[in-house]
Coordinates of C-alpha atoms and ligand atoms in Angstrom, one line a residue:
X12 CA 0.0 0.0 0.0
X13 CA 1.3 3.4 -1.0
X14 CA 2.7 5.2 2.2
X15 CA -0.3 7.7 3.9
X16 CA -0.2 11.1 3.0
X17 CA -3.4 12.0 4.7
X18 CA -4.7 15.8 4.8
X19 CA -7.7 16.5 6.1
X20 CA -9.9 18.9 4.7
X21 CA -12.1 21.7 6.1
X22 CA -13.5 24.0 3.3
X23 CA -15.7 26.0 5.6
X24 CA -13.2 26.1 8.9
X25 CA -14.8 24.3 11.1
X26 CA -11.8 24.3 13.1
X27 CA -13.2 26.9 14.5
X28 CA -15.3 26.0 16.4
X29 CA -13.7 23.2 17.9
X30 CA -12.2 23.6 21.5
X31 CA -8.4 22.8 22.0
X32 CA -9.3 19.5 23.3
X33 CA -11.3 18.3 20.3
X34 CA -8.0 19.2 18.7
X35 CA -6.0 17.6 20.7
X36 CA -7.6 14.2 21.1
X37 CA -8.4 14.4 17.4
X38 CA -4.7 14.7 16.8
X39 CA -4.0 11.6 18.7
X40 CA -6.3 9.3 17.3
X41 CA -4.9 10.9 13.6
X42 CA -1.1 10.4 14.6
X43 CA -2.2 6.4 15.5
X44 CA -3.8 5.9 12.7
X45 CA -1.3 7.0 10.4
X46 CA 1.5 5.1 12.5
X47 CA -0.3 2.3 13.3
X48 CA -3.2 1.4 10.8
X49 CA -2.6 2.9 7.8
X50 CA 0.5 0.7 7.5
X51 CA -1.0 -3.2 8.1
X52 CA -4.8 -2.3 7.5
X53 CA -4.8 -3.4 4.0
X54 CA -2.7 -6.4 4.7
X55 CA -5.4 -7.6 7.3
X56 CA -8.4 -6.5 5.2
X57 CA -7.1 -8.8 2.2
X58 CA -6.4 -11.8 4.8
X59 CA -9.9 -11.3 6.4
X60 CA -8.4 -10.9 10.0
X61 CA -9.1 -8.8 12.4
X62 CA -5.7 -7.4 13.7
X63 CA -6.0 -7.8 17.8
X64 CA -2.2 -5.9 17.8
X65 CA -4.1 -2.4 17.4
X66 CA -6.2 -3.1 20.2
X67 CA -3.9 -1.3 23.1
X68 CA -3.8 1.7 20.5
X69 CA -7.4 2.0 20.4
X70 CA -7.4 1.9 24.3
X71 CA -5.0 4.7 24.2
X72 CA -6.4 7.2 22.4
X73 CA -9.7 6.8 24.3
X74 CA -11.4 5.3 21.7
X75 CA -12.8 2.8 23.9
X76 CA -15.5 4.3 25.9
X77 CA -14.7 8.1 25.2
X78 CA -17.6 9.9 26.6
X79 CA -17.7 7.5 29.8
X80 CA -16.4 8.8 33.1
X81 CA -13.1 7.9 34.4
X82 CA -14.0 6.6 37.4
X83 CA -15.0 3.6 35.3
X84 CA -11.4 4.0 33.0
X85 CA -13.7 5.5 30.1
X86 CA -12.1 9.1 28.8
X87 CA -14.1 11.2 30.2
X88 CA -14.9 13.3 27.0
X89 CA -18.0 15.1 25.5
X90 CA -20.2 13.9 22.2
X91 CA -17.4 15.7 19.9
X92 CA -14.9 14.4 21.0
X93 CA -16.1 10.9 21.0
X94 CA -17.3 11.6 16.8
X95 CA -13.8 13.0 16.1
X96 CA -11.8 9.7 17.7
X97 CA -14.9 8.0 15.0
X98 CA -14.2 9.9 12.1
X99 CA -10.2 9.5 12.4
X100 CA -10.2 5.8 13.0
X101 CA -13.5 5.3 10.3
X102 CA -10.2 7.4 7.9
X103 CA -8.1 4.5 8.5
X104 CA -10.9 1.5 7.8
X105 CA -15.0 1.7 8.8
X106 CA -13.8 -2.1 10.3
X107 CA -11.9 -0.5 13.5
X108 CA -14.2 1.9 13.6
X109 CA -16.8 -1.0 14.1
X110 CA -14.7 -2.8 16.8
X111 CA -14.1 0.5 18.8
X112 CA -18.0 1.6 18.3
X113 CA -18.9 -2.2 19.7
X114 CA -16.8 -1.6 22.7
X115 CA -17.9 2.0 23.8
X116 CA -21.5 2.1 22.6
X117 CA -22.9 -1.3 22.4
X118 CA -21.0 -3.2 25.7
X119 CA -19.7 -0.1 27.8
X120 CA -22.8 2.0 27.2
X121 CA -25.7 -0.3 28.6
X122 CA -23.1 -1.5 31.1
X123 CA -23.0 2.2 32.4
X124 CA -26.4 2.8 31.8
X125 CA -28.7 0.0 32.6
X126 CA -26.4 -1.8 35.0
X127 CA -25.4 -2.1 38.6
X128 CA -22.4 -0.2 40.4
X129 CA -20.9 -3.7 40.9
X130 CA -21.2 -4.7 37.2
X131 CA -20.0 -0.9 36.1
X132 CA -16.9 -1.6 38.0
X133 CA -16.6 -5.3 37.4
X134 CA -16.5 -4.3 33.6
X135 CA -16.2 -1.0 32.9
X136 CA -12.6 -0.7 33.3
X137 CA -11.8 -3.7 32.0
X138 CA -13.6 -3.3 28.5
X139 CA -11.8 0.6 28.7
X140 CA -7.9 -1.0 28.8
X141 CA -9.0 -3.4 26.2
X142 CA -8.4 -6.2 28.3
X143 CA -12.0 -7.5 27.8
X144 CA -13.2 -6.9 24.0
X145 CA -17.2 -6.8 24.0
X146 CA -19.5 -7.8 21.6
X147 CA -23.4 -6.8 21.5
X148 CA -26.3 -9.5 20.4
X149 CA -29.8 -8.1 18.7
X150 CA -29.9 -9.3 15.2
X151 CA -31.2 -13.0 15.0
X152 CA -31.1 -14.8 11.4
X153 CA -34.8 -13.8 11.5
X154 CA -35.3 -10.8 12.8
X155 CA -32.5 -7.8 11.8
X156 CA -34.3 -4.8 10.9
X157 CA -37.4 -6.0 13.2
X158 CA -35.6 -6.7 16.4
X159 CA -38.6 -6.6 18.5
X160 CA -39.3 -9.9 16.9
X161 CA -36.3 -11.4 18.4
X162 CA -36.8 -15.4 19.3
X163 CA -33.9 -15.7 21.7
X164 CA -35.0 -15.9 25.8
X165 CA -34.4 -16.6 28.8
X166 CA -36.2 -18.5 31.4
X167 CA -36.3 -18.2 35.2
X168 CA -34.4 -21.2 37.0
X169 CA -34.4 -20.1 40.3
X170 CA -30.6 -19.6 41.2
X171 CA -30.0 -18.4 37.5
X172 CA -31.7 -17.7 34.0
X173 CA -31.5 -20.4 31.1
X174 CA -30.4 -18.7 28.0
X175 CA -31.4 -20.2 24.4
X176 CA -31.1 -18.8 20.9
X177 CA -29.3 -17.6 18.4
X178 CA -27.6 -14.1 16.9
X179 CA -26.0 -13.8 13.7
X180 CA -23.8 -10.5 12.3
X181 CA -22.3 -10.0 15.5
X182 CA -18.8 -7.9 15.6
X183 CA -16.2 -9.0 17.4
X184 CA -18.2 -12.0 18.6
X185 CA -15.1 -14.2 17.9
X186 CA -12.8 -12.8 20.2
X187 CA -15.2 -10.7 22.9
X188 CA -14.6 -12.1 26.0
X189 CA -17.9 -10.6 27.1
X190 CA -21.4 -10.5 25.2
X191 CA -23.8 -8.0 25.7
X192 CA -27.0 -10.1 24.5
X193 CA -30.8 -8.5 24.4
X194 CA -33.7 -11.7 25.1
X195 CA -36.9 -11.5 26.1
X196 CA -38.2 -13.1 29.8
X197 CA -41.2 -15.9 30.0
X198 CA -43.6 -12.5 29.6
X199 CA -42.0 -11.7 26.2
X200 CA -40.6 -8.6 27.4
X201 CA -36.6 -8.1 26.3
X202 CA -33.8 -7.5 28.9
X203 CA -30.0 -7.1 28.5
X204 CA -28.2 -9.8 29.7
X205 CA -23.9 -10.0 30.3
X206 CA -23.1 -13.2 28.5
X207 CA -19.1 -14.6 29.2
X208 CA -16.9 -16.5 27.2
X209 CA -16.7 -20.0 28.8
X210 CA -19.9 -19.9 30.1
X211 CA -21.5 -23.5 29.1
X212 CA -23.7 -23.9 26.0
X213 CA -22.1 -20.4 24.9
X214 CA -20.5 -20.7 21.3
X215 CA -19.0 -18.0 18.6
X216 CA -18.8 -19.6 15.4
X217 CA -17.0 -16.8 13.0
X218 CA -18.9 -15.7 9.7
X219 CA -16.4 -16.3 6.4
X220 CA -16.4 -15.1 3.0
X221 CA -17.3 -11.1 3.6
X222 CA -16.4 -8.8 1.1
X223 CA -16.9 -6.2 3.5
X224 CA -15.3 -4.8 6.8
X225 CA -12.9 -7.7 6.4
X226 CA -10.1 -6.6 9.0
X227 CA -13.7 -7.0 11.3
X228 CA -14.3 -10.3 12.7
X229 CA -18.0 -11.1 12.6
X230 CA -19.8 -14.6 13.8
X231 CA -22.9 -16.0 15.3
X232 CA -23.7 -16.4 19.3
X233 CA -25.5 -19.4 19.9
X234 CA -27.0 -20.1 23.1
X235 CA -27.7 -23.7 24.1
X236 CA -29.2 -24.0 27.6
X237 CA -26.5 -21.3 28.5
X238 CA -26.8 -20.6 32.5
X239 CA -26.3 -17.2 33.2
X240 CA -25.7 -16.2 37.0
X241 CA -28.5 -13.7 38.2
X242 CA -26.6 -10.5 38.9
X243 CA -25.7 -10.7 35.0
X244 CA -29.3 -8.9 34.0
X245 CA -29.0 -5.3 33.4
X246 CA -31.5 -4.3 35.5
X247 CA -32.1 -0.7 34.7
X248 CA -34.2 -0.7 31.3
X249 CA -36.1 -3.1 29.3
X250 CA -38.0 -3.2 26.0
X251 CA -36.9 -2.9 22.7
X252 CA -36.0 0.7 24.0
X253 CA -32.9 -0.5 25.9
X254 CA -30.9 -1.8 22.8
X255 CA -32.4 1.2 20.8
X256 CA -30.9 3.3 23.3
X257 CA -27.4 2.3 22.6
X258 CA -28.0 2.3 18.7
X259 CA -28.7 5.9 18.7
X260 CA -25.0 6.5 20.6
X261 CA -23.4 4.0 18.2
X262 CA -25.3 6.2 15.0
X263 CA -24.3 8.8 16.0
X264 CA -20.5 7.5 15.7
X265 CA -21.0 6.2 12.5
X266 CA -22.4 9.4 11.4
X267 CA -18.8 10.6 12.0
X268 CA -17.0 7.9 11.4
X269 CA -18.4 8.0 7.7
X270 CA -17.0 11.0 7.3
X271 CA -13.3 10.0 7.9
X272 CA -14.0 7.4 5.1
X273 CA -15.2 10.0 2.9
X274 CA -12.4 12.6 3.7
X275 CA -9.6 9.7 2.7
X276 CA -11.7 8.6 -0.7
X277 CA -11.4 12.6 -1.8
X278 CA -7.9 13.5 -0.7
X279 CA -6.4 10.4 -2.0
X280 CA -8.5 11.5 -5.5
X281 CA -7.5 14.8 -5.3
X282 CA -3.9 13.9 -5.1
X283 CA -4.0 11.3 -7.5
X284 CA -6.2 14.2 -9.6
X285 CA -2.7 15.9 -9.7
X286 CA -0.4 13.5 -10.4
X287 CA -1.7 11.6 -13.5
X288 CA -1.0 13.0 -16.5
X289 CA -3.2 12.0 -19.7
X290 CA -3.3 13.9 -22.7
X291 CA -0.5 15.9 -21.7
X292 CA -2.3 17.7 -18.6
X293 CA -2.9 16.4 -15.2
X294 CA -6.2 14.7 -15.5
X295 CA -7.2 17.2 -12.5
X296 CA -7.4 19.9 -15.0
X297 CA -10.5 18.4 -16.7
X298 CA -13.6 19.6 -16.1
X299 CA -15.3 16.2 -15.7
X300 CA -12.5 15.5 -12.9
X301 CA -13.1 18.8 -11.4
X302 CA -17.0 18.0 -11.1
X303 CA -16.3 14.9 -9.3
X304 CA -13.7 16.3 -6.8
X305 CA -16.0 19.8 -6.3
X306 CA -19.0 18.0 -5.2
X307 CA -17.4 15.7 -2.9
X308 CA -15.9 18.4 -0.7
X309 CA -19.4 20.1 -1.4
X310 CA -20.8 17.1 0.1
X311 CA -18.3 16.1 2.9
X312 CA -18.9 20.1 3.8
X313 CA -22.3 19.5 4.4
X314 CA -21.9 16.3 6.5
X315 CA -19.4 18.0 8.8
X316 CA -22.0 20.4 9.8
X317 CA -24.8 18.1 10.0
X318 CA -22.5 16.0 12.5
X319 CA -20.9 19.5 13.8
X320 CA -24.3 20.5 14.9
X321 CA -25.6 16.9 16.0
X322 CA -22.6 16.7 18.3
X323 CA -23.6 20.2 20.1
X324 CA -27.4 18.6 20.7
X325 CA -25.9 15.5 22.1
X326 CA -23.9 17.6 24.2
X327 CA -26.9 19.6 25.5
X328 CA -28.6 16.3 25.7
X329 CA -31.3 17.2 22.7
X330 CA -30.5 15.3 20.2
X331 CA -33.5 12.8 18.9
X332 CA -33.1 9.4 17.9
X333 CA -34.8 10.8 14.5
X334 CA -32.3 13.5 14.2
X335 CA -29.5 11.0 14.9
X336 CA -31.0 8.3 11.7
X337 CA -30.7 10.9 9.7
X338 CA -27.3 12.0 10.5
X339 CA -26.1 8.0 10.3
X340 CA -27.9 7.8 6.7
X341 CA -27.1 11.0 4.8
X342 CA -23.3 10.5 5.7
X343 CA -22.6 6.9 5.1
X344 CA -24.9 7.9 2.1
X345 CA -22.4 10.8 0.8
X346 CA -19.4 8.4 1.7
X347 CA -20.2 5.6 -0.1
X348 CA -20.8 7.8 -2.7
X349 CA -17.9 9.7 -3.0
X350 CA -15.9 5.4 -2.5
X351 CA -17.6 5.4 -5.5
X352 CA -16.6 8.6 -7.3
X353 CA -12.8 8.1 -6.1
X354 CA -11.8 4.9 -7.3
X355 CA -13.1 6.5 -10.7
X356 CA -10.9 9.4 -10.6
X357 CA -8.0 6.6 -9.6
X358 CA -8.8 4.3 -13.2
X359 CA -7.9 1.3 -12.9
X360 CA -5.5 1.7 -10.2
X361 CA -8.8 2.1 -7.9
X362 CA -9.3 -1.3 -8.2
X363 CA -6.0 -2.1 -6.4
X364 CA -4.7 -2.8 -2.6
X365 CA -1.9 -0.2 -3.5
X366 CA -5.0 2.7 -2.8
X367 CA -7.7 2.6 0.1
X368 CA -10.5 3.4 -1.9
X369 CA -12.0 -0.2 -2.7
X370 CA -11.8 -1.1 0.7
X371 CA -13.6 1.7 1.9
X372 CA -16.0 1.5 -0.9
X373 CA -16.6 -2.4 -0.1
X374 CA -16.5 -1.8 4.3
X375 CA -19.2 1.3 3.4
X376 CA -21.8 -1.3 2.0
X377 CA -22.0 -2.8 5.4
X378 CA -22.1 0.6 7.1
X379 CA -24.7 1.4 5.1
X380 CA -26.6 -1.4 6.1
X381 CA -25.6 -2.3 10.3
X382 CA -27.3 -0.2 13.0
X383 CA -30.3 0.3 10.9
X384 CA -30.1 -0.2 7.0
X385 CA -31.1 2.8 4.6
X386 CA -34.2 2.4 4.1
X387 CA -35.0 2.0 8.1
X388 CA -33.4 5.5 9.0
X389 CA -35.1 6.9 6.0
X390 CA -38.4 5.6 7.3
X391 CA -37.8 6.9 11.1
X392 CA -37.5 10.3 9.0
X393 CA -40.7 9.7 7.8
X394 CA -42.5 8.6 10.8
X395 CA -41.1 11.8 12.6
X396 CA -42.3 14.2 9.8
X397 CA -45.7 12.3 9.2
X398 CA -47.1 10.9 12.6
X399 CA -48.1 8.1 10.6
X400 CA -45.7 4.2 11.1
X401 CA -44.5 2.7 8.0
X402 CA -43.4 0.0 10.2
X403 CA -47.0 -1.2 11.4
Ligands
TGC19 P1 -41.1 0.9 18.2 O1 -42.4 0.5 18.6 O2 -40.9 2.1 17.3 O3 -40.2 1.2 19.5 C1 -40.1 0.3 20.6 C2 -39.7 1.0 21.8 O4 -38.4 1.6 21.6 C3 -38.4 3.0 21.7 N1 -37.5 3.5 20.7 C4 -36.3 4.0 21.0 N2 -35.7 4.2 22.2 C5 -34.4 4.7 22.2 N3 -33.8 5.0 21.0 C6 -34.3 4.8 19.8 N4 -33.6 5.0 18.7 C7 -35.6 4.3 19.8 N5 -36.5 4.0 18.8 C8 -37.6 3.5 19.3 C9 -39.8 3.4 21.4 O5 -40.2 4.6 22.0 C10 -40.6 2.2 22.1 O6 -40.5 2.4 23.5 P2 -41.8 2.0 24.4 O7 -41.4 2.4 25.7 O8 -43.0 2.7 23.8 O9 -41.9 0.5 24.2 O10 -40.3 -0.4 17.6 P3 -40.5 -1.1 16.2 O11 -40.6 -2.6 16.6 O12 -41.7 -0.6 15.4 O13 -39.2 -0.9 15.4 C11 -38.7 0.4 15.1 C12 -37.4 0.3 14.3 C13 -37.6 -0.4 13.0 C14 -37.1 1.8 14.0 C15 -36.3 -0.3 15.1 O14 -36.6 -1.6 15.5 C16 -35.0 -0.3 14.4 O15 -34.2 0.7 14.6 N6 -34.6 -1.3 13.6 C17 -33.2 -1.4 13.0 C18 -32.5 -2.5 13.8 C19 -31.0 -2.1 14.0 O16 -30.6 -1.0 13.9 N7 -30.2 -3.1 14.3 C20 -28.9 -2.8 14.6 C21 -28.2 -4.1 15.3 S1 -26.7 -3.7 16.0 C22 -25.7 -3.4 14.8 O17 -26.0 -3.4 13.7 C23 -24.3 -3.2 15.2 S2 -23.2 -3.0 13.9 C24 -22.0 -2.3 14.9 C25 -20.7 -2.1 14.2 O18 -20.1 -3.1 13.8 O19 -20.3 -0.9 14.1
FAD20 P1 -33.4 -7.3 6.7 O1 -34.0 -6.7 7.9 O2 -33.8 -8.6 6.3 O3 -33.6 -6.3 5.5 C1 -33.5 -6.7 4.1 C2 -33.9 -5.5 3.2 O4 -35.3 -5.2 3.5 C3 -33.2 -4.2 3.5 O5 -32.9 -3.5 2.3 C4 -34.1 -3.5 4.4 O6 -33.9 -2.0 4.3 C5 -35.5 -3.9 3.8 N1 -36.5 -3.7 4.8 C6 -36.7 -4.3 6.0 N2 -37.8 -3.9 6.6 C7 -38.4 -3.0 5.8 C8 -39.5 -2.2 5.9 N3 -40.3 -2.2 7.0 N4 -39.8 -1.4 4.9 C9 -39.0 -1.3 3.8 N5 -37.9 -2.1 3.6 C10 -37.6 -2.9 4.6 N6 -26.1 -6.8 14.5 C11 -25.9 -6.9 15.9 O7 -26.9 -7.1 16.6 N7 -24.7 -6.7 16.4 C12 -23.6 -6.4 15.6 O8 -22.5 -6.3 16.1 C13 -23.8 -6.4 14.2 N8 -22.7 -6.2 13.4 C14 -22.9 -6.4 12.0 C15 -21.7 -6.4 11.2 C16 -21.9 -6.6 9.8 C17 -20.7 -6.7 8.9 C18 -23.2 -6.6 9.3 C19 -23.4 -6.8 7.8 C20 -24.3 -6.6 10.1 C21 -24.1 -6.5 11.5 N9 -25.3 -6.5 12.3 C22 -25.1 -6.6 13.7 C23 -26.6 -6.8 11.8 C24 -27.2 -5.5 11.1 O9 -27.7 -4.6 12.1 C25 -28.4 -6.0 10.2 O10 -27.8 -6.7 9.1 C26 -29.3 -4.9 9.8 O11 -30.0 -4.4 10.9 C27 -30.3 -5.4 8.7 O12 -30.9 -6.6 9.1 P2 -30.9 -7.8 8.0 O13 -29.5 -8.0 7.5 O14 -31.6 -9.0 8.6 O15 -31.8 -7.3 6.8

């Protein structure tokens, strides 16, 4: 892969109205990417491995629970903060972005917020070090965009629950030493549930031939008569609100995090745009070229505000889950888009390992589709606008 030569860009400034930390921490998660992605990513990506070395770097940076409070060995930063640590690492592949929005918003958030002070600190801490890696279980082979349909339970046993089931497109299920799984009780009513690796019954077969977010491992949880000790219920929320809870953190991530992917596709184009000569002129200089490279900085412009602003709500705690969907699906909309775009501005060389287009391109096809496909988020848009439930 060529060496990284990453700029990012900012059309409109928006530097300004950042705070020195934003800066700060954003420069720290941009630094390790540079040192200790860009270099291997492609590498892994092509072997469809996941690479567990980078783990201790994502720790470091904070990107591991960034907005928790450091009492529980989270970072202790606000909403921007936590979408700038997305965006750089989404830069380097959407794949660690997926492993480090697992860990923070899927396992460390309903830890923190639906569970007790002794499972916050039995956890917390550990899952922030990257010690423990997490996983989080609420699509089932039958029921993905309608998780309320879930079939997976749990049944009362006295001394513990009996867990049985199955869930299928589940990041870093093959290595999480803890699962955060959502069942429903003997009354049909869903509850969040700490699942550990060795517990009896408790399996992670890993999910092969992806051509997309391959330096992610994904796999199945299956749960066969799996006893889970009581005090491993969260016991603070239930209903399909819990898990939808912790989507809307982990969209709003991705909401950034599509950005970095973006901002790589159009400053790899852009350089490239200057570089290759045909017809004796750079092919920059053509108009058609320009087009291309204009509206995607057009585009990315737009998105950084849209998240800009989203992040400012989320601080003030304002934010709706229907302003969030649309964030997550008009930016992993523009990035895919501008994947797209980029690798034809590259030629053939798009096509090729030696650029990180085509792997963003493919990894944005699952983005586009995980924590609530395309269609779903445009349909929570609609619901919001209308009053009236596409869904029923
Ligand atoms: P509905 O009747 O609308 O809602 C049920 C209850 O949930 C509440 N609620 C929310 N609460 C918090 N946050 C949200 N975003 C919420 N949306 C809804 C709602 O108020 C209600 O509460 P209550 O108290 O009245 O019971 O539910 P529905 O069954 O009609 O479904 C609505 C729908 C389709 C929008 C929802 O189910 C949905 O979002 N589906 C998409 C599924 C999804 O996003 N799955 C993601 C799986 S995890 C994943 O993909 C991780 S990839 C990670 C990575 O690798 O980066
Ligand atoms: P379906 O729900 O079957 O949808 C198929 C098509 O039908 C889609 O185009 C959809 O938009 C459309 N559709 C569905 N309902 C409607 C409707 N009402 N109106 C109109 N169109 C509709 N899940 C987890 O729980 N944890 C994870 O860590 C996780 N990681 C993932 C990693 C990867 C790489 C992938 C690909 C998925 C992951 N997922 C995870 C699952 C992901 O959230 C689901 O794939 C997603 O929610 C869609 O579910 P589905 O694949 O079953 O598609």
């Amino acid at each position: 892969m060529k060496p990284d030569l990453f700029e990012a860009p900012d059309y409109y400034n928006l530097d300004e109205l950042l705070s020195d930390e934003h800066k700060l921490v954003r420069q720290a998660a941009r630094e390790w990417v540079k040192r200790d992605v860009s270099p291997i990513i492609e590498e892994y990506a092509q072997k469809a491995e996941f690479p567990e070395q980078i783990i201790k770097g994502l720790a470091e940076i904070g990107a591991f629970g960034p907005y928790i409070p450091e009492e529980y060995g989270g970072a202790g930063l606000d909403q921007i903060s936590y979408g700038l640590i997305m965006q750089e690492i989404e830069r380097g592949d959407s794949g660690v972005r997926s492993t480090a929005s697992v860990q923070s918003s899927l396992v460390m958030y309903p830890i923190y917020k639906y569970g007790t002070e002794e499972q916050r600190k039995k956890y917390l801490p550990k899952l922030a070090s990257g010690e423990w890696m997490g996983c989080f279980g609420l699509t089932e082979p039958d029921h993905g965009s309608n998780p309320g349909g879930m079939t997976t339970n749990f049944k009362d046993k006295g001394d513990h629950y009996l867990l049985n089931g199955a869930k299928m497109w589940i990041s870093n299920a093959p290595f999480a030493q803890v699962a955060v799984v959502w069942a429903k009780n003997e009354e049909g009513r869903i509850h969040g549930l700490i699942v550990e690796r060795g517990m009896e019954g408790f399996s992670t077969p890993e999910t092969h031939n992806k051509w997309s977010l391959r330096a992610s491992a994904t796999g199945e949880l299956i749960f066969d008569n799996v006893k889970v000790p009581k005090e491993n219920l969260l016991p603070n929320k239930s209903g399909l609100g819990a898990p939808l809870g912790c989507l809307d953190s982990a969209r709003f991530g991705i909401a950034w995090g599509a950005i970095g992917a973006a901002m790589d596709c159009y400053d790899t184009a852009l350089r490239y745009s200057k570089e290759r000569v045909q017809f004796g002129k750079p092919i920059g200089q053509y108009q058609l070229q320009q087009k291309k490279l204009a509206e995607m900085i057009t585009e990315i412009t737009k998105a950084q505000l849209l998240a800009w602003r989203l992040g400012v709500m989320r601080n003030e705690g304002t934010a709706t889950s229907a302003q969030i969907s649309m964030a997550k699906r008009n930016n992993v909309e523009m990035a895919i888009n501008i994947a797209r775009e980029a690798r034809q501005v590259l030629g053939g060389m798009g096509i090729t390992g030696e650029y990180s287009i085509m792997r963003h391109s493919m990894n944005l096809e699952s983005v586009i589709t995980y924590e609530g496909t395309h269609d779903v988020h445009l349909l929570i848009t609609g619901l919001d606008i209308t009053g009236l439930n596409a869904f029923q």
